[in-house]
Short mmCIF file of C-alpha atoms and ligand atoms in Angstrom, two decimals:
data_model
loop_
_atom_site.label_atom_id
_atom_site.label_comp_id
_atom_site.label_asym_id
_atom_site.label_seq_id
_atom_site.Cartn_x
_atom_site.Cartn_y
_atom_site.Cartn_z
CA MET T 28 -15.18 20.05 12.91
CA THR T 29 -14.00 19.02 9.41
CA LEU T 30 -13.65 15.08 8.93
CA TYR T 31 -10.60 13.87 6.35
CA CYS T 32 -11.70 10.58 4.66
CA LEU T 33 -9.39 7.74 3.28
CA GLY T 34 -11.05 6.67 0.16
CA ILE T 35 -8.99 3.41 -1.18
CA GLU T 36 -9.83 2.25 -4.59
CA GLY T 37 -8.70 -1.01 -6.24
CA THR T 38 -11.21 -2.90 -8.31
CA ALA T 39 -8.95 -3.29 -11.22
CA HIS T 40 -6.24 -2.20 -12.84
CA SER T 41 -5.79 1.03 -10.79
CA PHE T 42 -5.22 1.38 -7.09
CA GLY T 43 -5.57 4.59 -5.44
CA ALA T 44 -5.89 6.70 -2.37
CA GLY T 45 -7.08 10.34 -1.68
CA ILE T 46 -7.92 12.10 1.01
CA VAL T 47 -10.94 14.21 0.86
CA THR T 48 -12.99 16.47 3.55
CA SER T 49 -16.33 16.74 5.02
CA GLU T 50 -16.56 20.00 2.93
CA GLY T 51 -15.94 17.98 -0.33
CA LYS T 52 -12.40 19.37 -0.65
CA VAL T 53 -10.22 17.11 -2.56
CA LEU T 54 -6.90 17.39 -0.59
CA SER T 55 -4.79 14.47 -2.23
CA ASN T 56 -5.38 11.63 -5.12
CA GLU T 57 -2.27 9.58 -5.21
CA TRP T 58 -2.85 6.75 -8.41
CA ASP T 59 -0.90 3.97 -10.17
CA MET T 60 -2.52 1.71 -13.42
CA LEU T 61 -0.98 -1.46 -14.28
CA LYS T 62 -0.03 -2.01 -17.83
CA PRO T 63 0.66 -5.24 -18.84
CA ALA T 64 3.29 -5.55 -21.26
CA GLN T 65 1.05 -7.27 -23.79
CA GLY T 66 -2.92 -9.18 -23.46
CA GLY T 67 -5.42 -7.91 -20.79
CA ILE T 68 -5.13 -7.61 -17.04
CA HIS T 69 -4.41 -10.66 -15.49
CA PRO T 70 -6.43 -10.03 -12.31
CA ARG T 71 -3.92 -11.72 -10.04
CA GLU T 72 -1.54 -9.69 -11.26
CA ALA T 73 -3.54 -6.61 -10.70
CA SER T 74 -3.58 -7.54 -6.99
CA ARG T 75 0.29 -8.32 -6.95
CA HIS T 76 -0.13 -4.63 -7.94
CA HIS T 77 -2.33 -3.00 -5.21
CA SER T 78 -0.14 -5.07 -2.38
CA GLU T 79 3.26 -3.80 -3.67
CA LEU T 80 2.03 -0.28 -4.84
CA GLY T 81 -0.84 0.48 -2.34
CA PRO T 82 0.89 0.93 1.11
CA GLY T 83 2.99 3.46 -0.46
CA LEU T 84 0.17 5.03 -2.55
CA ILE T 85 -1.67 5.96 0.67
CA LYS T 86 1.16 7.38 2.58
CA ASP T 87 1.82 9.74 -0.26
CA SER T 88 -1.66 10.40 -0.01
CA VAL T 89 -1.36 11.33 3.28
CA GLN T 90 1.78 13.33 2.79
CA LYS T 91 0.49 15.40 0.00
CA ALA T 92 -2.98 16.11 1.98
CA GLY T 93 -0.79 17.57 4.44
CA ILE T 94 -2.14 15.94 7.23
CA HIS T 95 -0.84 13.13 9.41
CA PHE T 96 -2.11 9.59 10.09
CA LYS T 97 -4.42 10.16 13.17
CA ASP T 98 -5.80 12.66 11.67
CA ILE T 99 -7.85 10.55 9.65
CA ASN T 100 -11.83 9.97 10.36
CA LEU T 101 -13.07 7.61 8.50
CA VAL T 102 -11.47 4.70 5.50
CA ALA T 103 -13.72 4.24 2.97
CA PHE T 104 -12.92 1.31 0.46
CA SER T 105 -14.64 0.11 -2.71
CA ARG T 106 -16.00 -3.18 -2.11
CA GLY T 107 -17.28 -3.50 -6.05
CA PRO T 108 -18.07 -4.36 -8.08
CA GLY T 109 -14.49 -5.34 -10.08
CA LEU T 110 -12.07 -8.74 -10.29
CA GLY T 111 -12.03 -10.48 -6.97
CA PRO T 112 -8.53 -10.59 -6.52
CA CYS T 113 -7.99 -7.23 -6.41
CA LEU T 114 -11.17 -6.32 -4.27
CA ARG T 115 -10.17 -8.58 -1.85
CA THR T 116 -6.49 -7.15 -1.27
CA THR T 117 -7.69 -3.41 -1.30
CA ALA T 118 -10.18 -4.43 1.40
CA THR T 119 -7.28 -6.17 3.91
CA ILE T 120 -5.81 -3.26 3.48
CA ALA T 121 -8.55 -0.75 4.50
CA ARG T 122 -9.82 -2.84 7.37
CA THR T 123 -6.38 -3.14 8.99
CA LEU T 124 -6.10 0.73 8.86
CA SER T 125 -9.56 0.82 9.97
CA LEU T 126 -8.58 -1.45 13.05
CA LYS T 127 -5.17 0.21 13.31
CA LEU T 128 -6.09 3.94 13.65
CA ALA T 129 -9.77 2.93 15.40
CA VAL T 130 -12.22 4.35 13.02
CA PRO T 131 -15.06 3.28 11.00
CA LEU T 132 -14.66 1.52 8.00
CA VAL T 133 -17.39 2.49 5.00
CA ASP T 134 -17.82 0.46 2.00
CA VAL T 135 -18.55 1.94 -1.42
CA ASN T 136 -20.01 0.88 -4.65
CA HIS T 137 -17.08 2.04 -7.14
CA CYS T 138 -19.95 2.73 -9.22
CA VAL T 139 -22.49 5.58 -7.23
CA ALA T 140 -18.70 7.10 -6.78
CA HIS T 141 -18.56 7.48 -10.08
CA ILE T 142 -21.66 9.45 -10.23
CA GLU T 143 -21.28 11.59 -6.67
CA ILE T 144 -17.86 12.55 -7.76
CA GLY T 145 -19.32 14.27 -10.85
CA CYS T 146 -22.28 15.32 -9.00
CA LEU T 147 -19.71 17.25 -6.29
CA GLU T 148 -17.55 18.46 -9.34
CA SER T 149 -20.78 20.54 -11.26
CA ARG T 150 -22.75 21.01 -8.07
CA PHE T 151 -26.06 18.89 -10.38
CA ASN T 152 -28.22 17.84 -8.12
CA ASP T 153 -30.25 15.24 -10.05
CA PRO T 154 -28.60 14.03 -13.72
CA VAL T 155 -28.93 11.83 -15.64
CA THR T 156 -25.89 9.83 -15.75
CA VAL T 157 -23.11 8.81 -18.87
CA TYR T 158 -21.24 6.25 -17.14
CA VAL T 159 -18.56 4.78 -19.96
CA SER T 160 -15.18 3.24 -18.21
CA GLY T 161 -13.19 -0.31 -19.08
CA GLY T 162 -15.87 -2.25 -17.19
CA ASN T 163 -19.69 -0.04 -17.34
CA THR T 164 -21.38 1.31 -19.83
CA GLN T 165 -24.83 2.75 -18.42
CA VAL T 166 -27.38 5.44 -18.47
CA ILE T 167 -28.70 5.91 -15.20
CA ALA T 168 -30.94 8.67 -13.01
CA PHE T 169 -32.05 8.61 -9.82
CA ALA T 170 -35.57 7.66 -8.76
CA GLY T 171 -37.70 5.60 -6.28
CA GLY T 172 -33.89 6.07 -3.37
CA ARG T 173 -31.70 3.99 -5.81
CA PHE T 174 -29.91 5.19 -8.57
CA ARG T 175 -31.08 3.27 -11.60
CA THR T 176 -29.92 1.78 -14.87
CA PHE T 177 -31.94 3.04 -17.77
CA GLY T 178 -29.38 1.68 -20.20
CA GLU T 179 -26.60 -0.11 -20.80
CA THR T 180 -24.40 -2.40 -22.77
CA LEU T 181 -25.52 -5.81 -23.10
CA ASP T 182 -22.21 -6.74 -23.81
CA ILE T 183 -18.81 -5.61 -23.79
CA ALA T 184 -18.06 -1.76 -22.13
CA ILE T 185 -17.09 0.90 -24.55
CA GLY T 186 -13.85 1.04 -23.05
CA ASN T 187 -12.38 -2.12 -22.93
CA MET T 188 -14.09 -2.33 -26.83
CA LEU T 189 -12.18 0.83 -27.49
CA ASP T 190 -8.84 -0.91 -25.91
CA VAL T 191 -9.84 -4.38 -27.44
CA LEU T 192 -9.34 -2.36 -30.66
CA ALA T 193 -6.51 -0.42 -30.04
CA ARG T 194 -4.89 -4.02 -29.48
CA GLU T 195 -6.25 -5.62 -32.40
CA LEU T 196 -4.92 -2.86 -34.14
CA GLY T 197 -1.17 -3.20 -32.64
CA MET T 198 -1.54 -0.29 -30.75
CA PRO T 199 -0.92 0.14 -26.95
CA PHE T 200 -3.09 -0.42 -23.48
CA PRO T 201 -5.28 1.96 -22.57
CA GLY T 202 -6.53 2.23 -26.22
CA GLY T 203 -8.84 4.79 -25.61
CA PRO T 204 -6.66 8.06 -25.77
CA ILE T 205 -5.42 5.93 -29.26
CA VAL T 206 -7.93 5.49 -30.54
CA GLU T 207 -9.26 9.47 -30.52
CA ARG T 208 -6.00 10.72 -31.21
CA GLU T 209 -6.11 8.21 -34.73
CA ALA T 210 -9.99 9.30 -35.24
CA LYS T 211 -9.04 12.95 -35.27
CA LYS T 212 -7.37 12.03 -38.80
CA GLY T 213 -9.55 9.99 -40.18
CA SER T 214 -12.09 11.56 -42.82
CA ASN T 215 -13.77 8.63 -44.74
CA PHE T 216 -17.07 6.77 -42.45
CA TYR T 217 -17.24 3.24 -43.15
CA ASP T 218 -20.45 1.92 -41.60
CA LEU T 219 -20.51 -0.20 -38.79
CA PRO T 220 -23.18 -2.43 -36.95
CA TYR T 221 -25.04 0.57 -35.20
CA SER T 222 -26.71 -2.06 -32.05
CA VAL T 223 -29.00 -0.29 -30.25
CA LYS T 224 -32.44 -2.23 -28.78
CA GLY T 225 -34.84 0.25 -26.13
CA MET T 226 -33.05 1.74 -24.00
CA ASP T 227 -29.70 -1.26 -24.58
CA LEU T 228 -26.64 -1.24 -26.39
CA SER T 229 -24.48 -3.83 -28.13
CA TYR T 230 -20.60 -3.27 -29.27
CA SER T 231 -19.26 -6.45 -29.43
CA GLY T 232 -20.55 -6.73 -33.57
CA MET T 233 -18.98 -3.50 -34.30
CA LEU T 234 -15.89 -4.63 -32.47
CA THR T 235 -15.55 -7.93 -35.00
CA ALA T 236 -16.61 -5.28 -37.91
CA ALA T 237 -14.27 -3.39 -37.32
CA LYS T 238 -11.28 -5.87 -36.92
CA LYS T 239 -12.78 -7.23 -40.40
CA LEU T 240 -12.37 -3.84 -42.25
CA HIS T 241 -8.43 -3.72 -40.86
CA SER T 242 -7.78 -7.44 -42.50
CA GLU T 243 -9.28 -5.66 -45.73
CA GLY T 244 -6.84 -2.75 -45.56
CA VAL T 245 -9.25 0.14 -44.41
CA SER T 246 -6.65 2.63 -42.51
CA ILE T 247 -6.32 2.82 -38.69
CA SER T 248 -7.57 6.55 -39.30
CA ASP T 249 -10.90 5.70 -40.82
CA ILE T 250 -11.39 3.28 -38.31
CA CYS T 251 -11.08 4.63 -35.08
CA TYR T 252 -12.43 7.19 -36.70
CA SER T 253 -15.68 5.21 -37.82
CA VAL T 254 -15.82 3.22 -34.53
CA GLN T 255 -16.03 6.48 -32.26
CA GLU T 256 -18.52 8.01 -34.96
CA THR T 257 -20.89 4.89 -34.11
CA SER T 258 -20.22 4.13 -30.42
CA PHE T 259 -21.34 7.18 -29.74
CA GLY T 260 -23.54 8.00 -31.80
CA MET T 261 -25.48 5.04 -29.45
CA LEU T 262 -24.92 6.27 -26.44
CA ALA T 263 -25.88 9.62 -27.34
CA GLU T 264 -29.58 8.11 -29.11
CA ILE T 265 -30.41 6.09 -25.06
CA ALA T 266 -28.49 9.17 -23.28
CA GLU T 267 -31.44 11.47 -25.02
CA ARG T 268 -34.30 9.13 -24.75
CA ALA T 269 -33.32 9.22 -20.77
CA ILE T 270 -33.23 12.80 -20.63
CA ALA T 271 -36.75 13.34 -22.52
CA HIS T 272 -38.28 10.58 -20.83
CA THR T 273 -37.41 11.36 -16.66
CA LYS T 274 -37.55 15.23 -17.94
CA LYS T 275 -34.34 16.01 -15.56
CA ASN T 276 -32.65 19.07 -16.84
CA GLU T 277 -28.56 18.46 -15.94
CA LEU T 278 -26.37 15.24 -18.26
CA LEU T 279 -23.42 14.34 -16.27
CA LEU T 280 -20.21 12.54 -18.24
CA THR T 281 -18.22 10.06 -16.20
CA GLY T 282 -16.04 7.44 -16.05
CA GLY T 283 -12.27 6.72 -18.42
CA VAL T 284 -14.12 7.48 -21.42
CA ALA T 285 -15.49 10.88 -20.14
CA ARG T 286 -11.56 12.10 -20.79
CA ASN T 287 -13.10 11.73 -24.76
CA ASN T 288 -13.15 15.15 -26.34
CA ARG T 289 -15.58 13.64 -29.52
CA LEU T 290 -17.92 11.69 -26.74
CA THR T 291 -18.12 15.57 -24.70
CA GLU T 292 -18.60 17.14 -27.70
CA ILE T 293 -21.96 14.74 -29.11
CA LEU T 294 -23.23 14.60 -25.90
CA SER T 295 -23.12 18.20 -24.77
CA GLY T 296 -25.24 18.64 -28.14
CA VAL T 297 -27.63 16.68 -26.50
CA ALA T 298 -28.04 18.44 -23.74
CA LYS T 299 -28.11 21.59 -25.14
CA ARG T 300 -31.00 20.03 -27.70
CA HIS T 301 -33.11 19.52 -24.15
CA GLU T 302 -32.19 22.62 -22.28
CA ALA T 303 -30.47 20.62 -19.79
CA THR T 304 -26.42 21.48 -18.30
CA PHE T 305 -24.17 19.89 -19.21
CA HIS T 306 -21.25 18.87 -17.97
CA ARG T 307 -18.21 16.01 -18.08
CA VAL T 308 -15.79 15.37 -15.60
CA SER T 309 -12.38 16.31 -15.23
CA PRO T 310 -9.46 14.01 -16.53
CA SER T 311 -8.28 14.00 -12.44
CA LEU T 312 -11.65 13.17 -11.68
CA ALA T 313 -13.21 10.52 -14.28
CA GLY T 314 -10.86 7.63 -14.02
CA ASP T 315 -11.16 5.08 -11.04
CA GLN T 316 -9.41 6.61 -8.39
CA GLY T 317 -9.54 7.80 -4.17
CA ALA T 318 -11.34 10.72 -3.49
CA MET T 319 -14.76 9.81 -5.56
CA ILE T 320 -13.92 6.41 -3.28
CA ALA T 321 -13.68 9.37 -0.34
CA TRP T 322 -16.26 11.83 -0.91
CA ASN T 323 -18.71 8.74 -1.40
CA GLY T 324 -17.11 8.14 2.24
CA ILE T 325 -18.36 11.27 3.87
CA LEU T 326 -21.65 10.64 2.24
CA GLN T 327 -22.20 8.03 3.69
CA TYR T 328 -20.89 8.24 7.18
CA LYS T 329 -22.42 11.81 7.33
CA SER T 330 -25.81 9.67 6.46
CA GLY T 331 -25.10 6.53 9.13
CA ARG T 332 -24.30 4.49 7.18
CA ARG T 333 -20.26 2.06 8.14
CA ILE T 334 -19.56 -1.19 8.51
CA LYS T 335 -18.07 -3.59 10.56
CA VAL T 336 -14.97 -5.53 9.57
CA GLU T 337 -16.44 -8.55 9.68
CA ASP T 338 -19.20 -8.28 7.81
CA SER T 339 -16.66 -6.27 5.04
CA HIS T 340 -16.93 -9.34 2.52
CA VAL T 341 -16.24 -7.75 -0.85
CA LEU T 342 -19.18 -7.91 -3.50
CA PRO T 343 -17.82 -8.62 -7.29
CA LYS T 344 -21.09 -8.24 -8.86
CA TRP T 345 -22.37 -4.94 -6.88
CA ARG T 346 -25.19 -3.33 -9.01
CA THR T 347 -25.43 0.44 -8.87
CA ASP T 348 -29.15 0.06 -8.25
CA ASP T 349 -28.27 -2.41 -5.70
CA GLN T 350 -27.56 0.23 -3.02
CA ASP T 351 -30.28 1.82 -1.08
CA ILE T 352 -29.30 5.71 -1.47
CA LEU T 353 -29.42 7.00 1.93
CA TRP T 354 -27.87 10.79 1.51
CA ARG T 355 -30.25 11.98 -1.40
P1 ATP Q 26 -14.65 0.82 -13.98
O1 ATP Q 26 -14.00 -0.01 -12.95
O2 ATP Q 26 -15.16 1.65 -14.11
O3 ATP Q 26 -15.17 0.09 -15.40
P2 ATP Q 26 -12.08 1.15 -15.51
O4 ATP Q 26 -11.50 0.13 -14.34
O5 ATP Q 26 -12.35 0.81 -16.81
O6 ATP Q 26 -13.26 1.33 -14.54
P3 ATP Q 26 -11.41 3.73 -15.66
O7 ATP Q 26 -10.08 4.55 -15.52
O8 ATP Q 26 -12.60 4.52 -15.08
O9 ATP Q 26 -10.89 2.39 -15.00
O10 ATP Q 26 -11.69 3.24 -17.08
C1 ATP Q 26 -10.53 3.67 -17.87
C2 ATP Q 26 -11.11 3.16 -19.68
O11 ATP Q 26 -10.99 4.54 -19.91
C3 ATP Q 26 -10.08 2.25 -20.72
O12 ATP Q 26 -10.92 1.68 -21.30
C4 ATP Q 26 -9.50 3.76 -21.57
O13 ATP Q 26 -9.27 3.15 -23.11
C5 ATP Q 26 -10.68 4.67 -21.20
N1 ATP Q 26 -9.81 6.11 -21.27
C6 ATP Q 26 -9.21 5.94 -21.33
N2 ATP Q 26 -8.65 7.73 -22.04
C7 ATP Q 26 -9.92 7.75 -22.70
C8 ATP Q 26 -10.02 8.53 -24.10
N3 ATP Q 26 -9.71 9.39 -24.21
N4 ATP Q 26 -11.10 8.38 -25.27
C9 ATP Q 26 -11.37 6.39 -24.68
N5 ATP Q 26 -11.43 6.07 -24.02
C10 ATP Q 26 -10.27 7.01 -23.30
FE1 FE2 Q 27 -14.41 2.71 -12.66
#
């Protein structure tokens, strides 16, 4: 029998609702992102965005999937990591639906969901994953029953670095796509701090140095070009070491920054050198959305995991390697 899972995502600025079947078919994936007029994301404003738009997006996702609410067999929600107020709003909506529809509730780790939706799409069994987004920068591989973090940022995430850089250069949010467009026009490479420490990396020094280049009158396109080449080169170095060390033969690129074509090009080169298969998650599944939560809900449900409403408090600091992976 086919199961239908409603997945609800709302860890940060985006709210998403998606329906995925137990066979791994994505039937719908509705989504909306809060775009602040200026400055960064305020958690309270983002949570208000989720409570205002969430119910409508959920209705749309059910309708677009061609099913009815009574067909839903389980409700999955992103329990963490993320911003407390956003997580609480999302969890409240999920709990209410689970009680109202009298179906099980499943809690999902947002980072694990980014990896597993990539595995569903690529049919990878056991990849080294480069997970890059506004809040996370991690190189992950499965070992000893958990997704282990082999390397990560010691300060800010790469997507955040690109968003802040864009803001400093007078460009709107989200900055990643605009930096990518500008970088294509750049041709002069400026040295920026290349900061890899063992398997970890750091981006804040580069951000400061890039801002300084701007104040010295260097063109925006050359700054974006230099930032991309340096920051992606650092990621490629630790991803390459993770592949060499684990001897895994699949390399997966996931998270919102996976939409970047230059990063994709660099990492596919790394995979080729190590005779590994490469996959970049397609743009509609790369960023934060409900389908990845729904798919992880299915995987967990099949492995016997569900959560009682009274135990379902949110986990803002839930790490990728904090969860025993029962379905692998
Ligand atoms: P997480 O909670 O997993 O950290 P998130 O809240 O940052 O995720 P995502 O949708 O996964 O949300 O990622 C958004 C990030 O992706 C933003 O920082 C944005 O600038 C970046 N991004 C989007 N498109 C591109 C691109 N083409 N190149 C580089 N970065 C991009
Ligand atoms: Fe995300």
